[in-house]
Backbone as JSON, one array per atom type, in Angstrom:
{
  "sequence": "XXXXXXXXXXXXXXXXXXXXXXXXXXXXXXXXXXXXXXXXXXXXXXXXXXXXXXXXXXXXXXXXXXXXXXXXXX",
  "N": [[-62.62, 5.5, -83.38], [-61.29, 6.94, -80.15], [-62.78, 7.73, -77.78], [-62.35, 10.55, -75.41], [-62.13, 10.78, -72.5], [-63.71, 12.82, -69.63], [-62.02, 14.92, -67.6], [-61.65, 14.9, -64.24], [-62.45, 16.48, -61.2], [-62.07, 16.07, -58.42], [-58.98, 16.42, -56.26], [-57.09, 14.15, -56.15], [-57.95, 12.47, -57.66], [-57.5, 13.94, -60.17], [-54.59, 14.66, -60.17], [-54.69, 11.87, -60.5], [-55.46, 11.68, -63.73], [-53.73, 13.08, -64.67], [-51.19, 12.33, -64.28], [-51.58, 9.06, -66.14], [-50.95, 8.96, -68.46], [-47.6, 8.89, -70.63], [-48.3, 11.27, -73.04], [-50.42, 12.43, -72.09], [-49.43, 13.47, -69.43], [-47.33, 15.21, -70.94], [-48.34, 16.83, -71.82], [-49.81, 18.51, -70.11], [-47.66, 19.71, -68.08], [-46.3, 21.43, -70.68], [-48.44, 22.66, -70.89], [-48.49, 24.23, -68.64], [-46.26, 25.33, -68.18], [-46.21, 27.09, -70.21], [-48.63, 28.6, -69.16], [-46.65, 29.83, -66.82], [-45.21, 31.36, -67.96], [-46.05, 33.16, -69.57], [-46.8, 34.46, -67.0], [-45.34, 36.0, -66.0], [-44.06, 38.81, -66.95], [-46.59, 40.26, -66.51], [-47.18, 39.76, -63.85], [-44.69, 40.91, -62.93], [-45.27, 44.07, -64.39], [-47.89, 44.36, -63.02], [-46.4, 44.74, -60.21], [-44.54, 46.28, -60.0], [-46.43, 48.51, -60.22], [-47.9, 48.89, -58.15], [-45.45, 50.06, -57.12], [-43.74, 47.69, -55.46], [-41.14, 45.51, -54.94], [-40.52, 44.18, -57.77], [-39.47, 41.26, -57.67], [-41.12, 40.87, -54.86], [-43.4, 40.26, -56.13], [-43.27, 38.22, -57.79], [-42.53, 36.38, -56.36], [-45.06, 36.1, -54.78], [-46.53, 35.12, -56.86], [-46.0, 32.66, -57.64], [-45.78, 31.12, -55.08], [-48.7, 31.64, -55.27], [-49.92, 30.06, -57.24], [-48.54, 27.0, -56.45], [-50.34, 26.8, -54.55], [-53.03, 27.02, -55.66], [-52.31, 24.39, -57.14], [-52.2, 22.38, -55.55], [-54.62, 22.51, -54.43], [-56.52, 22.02, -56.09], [-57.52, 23.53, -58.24], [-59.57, 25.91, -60.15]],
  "CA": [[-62.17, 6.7, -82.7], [-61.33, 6.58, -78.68], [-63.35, 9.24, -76.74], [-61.31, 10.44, -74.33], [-63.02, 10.78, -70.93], [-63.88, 14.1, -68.92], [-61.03, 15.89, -66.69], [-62.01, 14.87, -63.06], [-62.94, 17.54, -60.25], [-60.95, 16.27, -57.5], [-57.68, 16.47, -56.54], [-56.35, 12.86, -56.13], [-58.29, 11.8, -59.24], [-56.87, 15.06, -61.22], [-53.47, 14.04, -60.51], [-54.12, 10.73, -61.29], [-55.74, 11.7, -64.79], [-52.63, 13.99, -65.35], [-50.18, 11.06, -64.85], [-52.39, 8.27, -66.48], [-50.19, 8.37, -69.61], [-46.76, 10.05, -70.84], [-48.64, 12.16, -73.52], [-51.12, 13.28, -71.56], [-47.81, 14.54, -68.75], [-46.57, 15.71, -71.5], [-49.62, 18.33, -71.94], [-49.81, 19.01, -68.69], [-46.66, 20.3, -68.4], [-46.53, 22.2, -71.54], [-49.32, 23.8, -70.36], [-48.4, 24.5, -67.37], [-44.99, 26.45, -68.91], [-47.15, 28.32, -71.21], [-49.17, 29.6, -68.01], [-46.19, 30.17, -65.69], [-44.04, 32.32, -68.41], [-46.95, 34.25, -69.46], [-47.38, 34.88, -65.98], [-44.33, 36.61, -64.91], [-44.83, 40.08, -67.35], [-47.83, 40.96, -65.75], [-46.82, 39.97, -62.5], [-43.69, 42.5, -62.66], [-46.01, 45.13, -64.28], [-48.23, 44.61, -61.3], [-45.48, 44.76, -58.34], [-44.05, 47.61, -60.01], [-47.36, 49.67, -60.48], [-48.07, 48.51, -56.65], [-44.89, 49.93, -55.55], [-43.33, 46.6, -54.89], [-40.18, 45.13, -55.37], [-40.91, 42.61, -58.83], [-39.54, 39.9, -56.29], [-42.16, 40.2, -54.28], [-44.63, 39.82, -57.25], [-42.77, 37.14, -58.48], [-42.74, 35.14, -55.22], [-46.53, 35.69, -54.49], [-46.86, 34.24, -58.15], [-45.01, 31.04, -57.32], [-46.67, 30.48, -54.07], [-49.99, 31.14, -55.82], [-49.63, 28.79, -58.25], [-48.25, 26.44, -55.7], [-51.29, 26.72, -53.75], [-53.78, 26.38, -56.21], [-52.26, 23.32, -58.26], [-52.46, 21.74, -54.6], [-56.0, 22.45, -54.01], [-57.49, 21.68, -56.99], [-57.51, 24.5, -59.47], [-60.31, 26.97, -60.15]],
  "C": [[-62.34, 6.5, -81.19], [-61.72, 8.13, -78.45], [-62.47, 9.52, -75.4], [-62.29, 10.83, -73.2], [-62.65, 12.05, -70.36], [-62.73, 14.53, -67.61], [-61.93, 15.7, -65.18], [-62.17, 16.28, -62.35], [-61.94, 17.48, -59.22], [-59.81, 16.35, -57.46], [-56.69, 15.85, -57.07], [-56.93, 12.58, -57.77], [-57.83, 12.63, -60.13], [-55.22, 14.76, -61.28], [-53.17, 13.0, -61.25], [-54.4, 10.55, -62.99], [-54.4, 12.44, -65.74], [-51.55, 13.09, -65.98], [-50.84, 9.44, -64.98], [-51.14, 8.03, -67.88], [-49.51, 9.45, -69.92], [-47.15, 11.37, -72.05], [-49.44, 13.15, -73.0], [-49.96, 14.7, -70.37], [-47.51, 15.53, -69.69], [-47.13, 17.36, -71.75], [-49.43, 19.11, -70.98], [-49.01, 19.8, -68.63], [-46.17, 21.43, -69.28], [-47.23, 23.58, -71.28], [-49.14, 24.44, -68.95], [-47.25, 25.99, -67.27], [-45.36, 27.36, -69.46], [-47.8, 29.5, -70.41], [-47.96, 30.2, -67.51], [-45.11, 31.34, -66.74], [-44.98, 33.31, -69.51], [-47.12, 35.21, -68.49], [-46.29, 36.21, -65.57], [-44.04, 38.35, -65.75], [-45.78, 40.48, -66.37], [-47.47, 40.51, -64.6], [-45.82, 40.88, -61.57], [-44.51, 43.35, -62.9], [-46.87, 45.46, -62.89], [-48.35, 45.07, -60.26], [-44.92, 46.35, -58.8], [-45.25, 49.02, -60.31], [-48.29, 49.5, -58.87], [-47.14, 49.36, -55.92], [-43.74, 49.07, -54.96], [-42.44, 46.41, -55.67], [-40.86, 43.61, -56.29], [-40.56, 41.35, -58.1], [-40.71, 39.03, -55.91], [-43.32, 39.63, -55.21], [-44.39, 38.4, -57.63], [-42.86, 35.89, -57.58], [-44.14, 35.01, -54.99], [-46.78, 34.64, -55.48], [-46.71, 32.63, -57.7], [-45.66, 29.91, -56.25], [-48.32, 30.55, -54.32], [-50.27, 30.04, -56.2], [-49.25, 27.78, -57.91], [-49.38, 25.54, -55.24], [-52.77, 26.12, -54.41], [-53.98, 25.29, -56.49], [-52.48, 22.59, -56.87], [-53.91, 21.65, -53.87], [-57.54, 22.15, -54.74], [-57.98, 22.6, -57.98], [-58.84, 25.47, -59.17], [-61.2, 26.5, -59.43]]
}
């Protein structure tokens, strides 16, 4: 049985664990879709219980999520 090795911290090394091999991408990704079309319900509910044009909700979202995956996650 191959142990698979612990999910890095940083950035550069988190990328490079992401694209290390096409199954692992493949996760990634997946998961990534799973988050971002979950996301967009509650991000209209949100904008529209804010007030706000769903747009704008929808664009903060985008550039959240942007921002994070570029800084290294939680």
């Amino acid at each position: 049985m191959i142990k698979e090795q612990p999910a890095p911290t940083s950035v550069i090394a988190s990328f490079r664990y992401a694209f290390s091999s096409p199954v692992r991408l493949r996760k990634e990704v997946f998961g990534g879709l799973a988050v971002a079309l979950a996301l967009i319900p509650e991000v209209l509910s949100f904008s529209i219980l804010a007030g706000l044009d769903p747009r704008v909700g929808l664009f903060s979202s985008v550039v959240m999520a942007m921002s994070i995956a570029f800084t290294g996650g939680r």
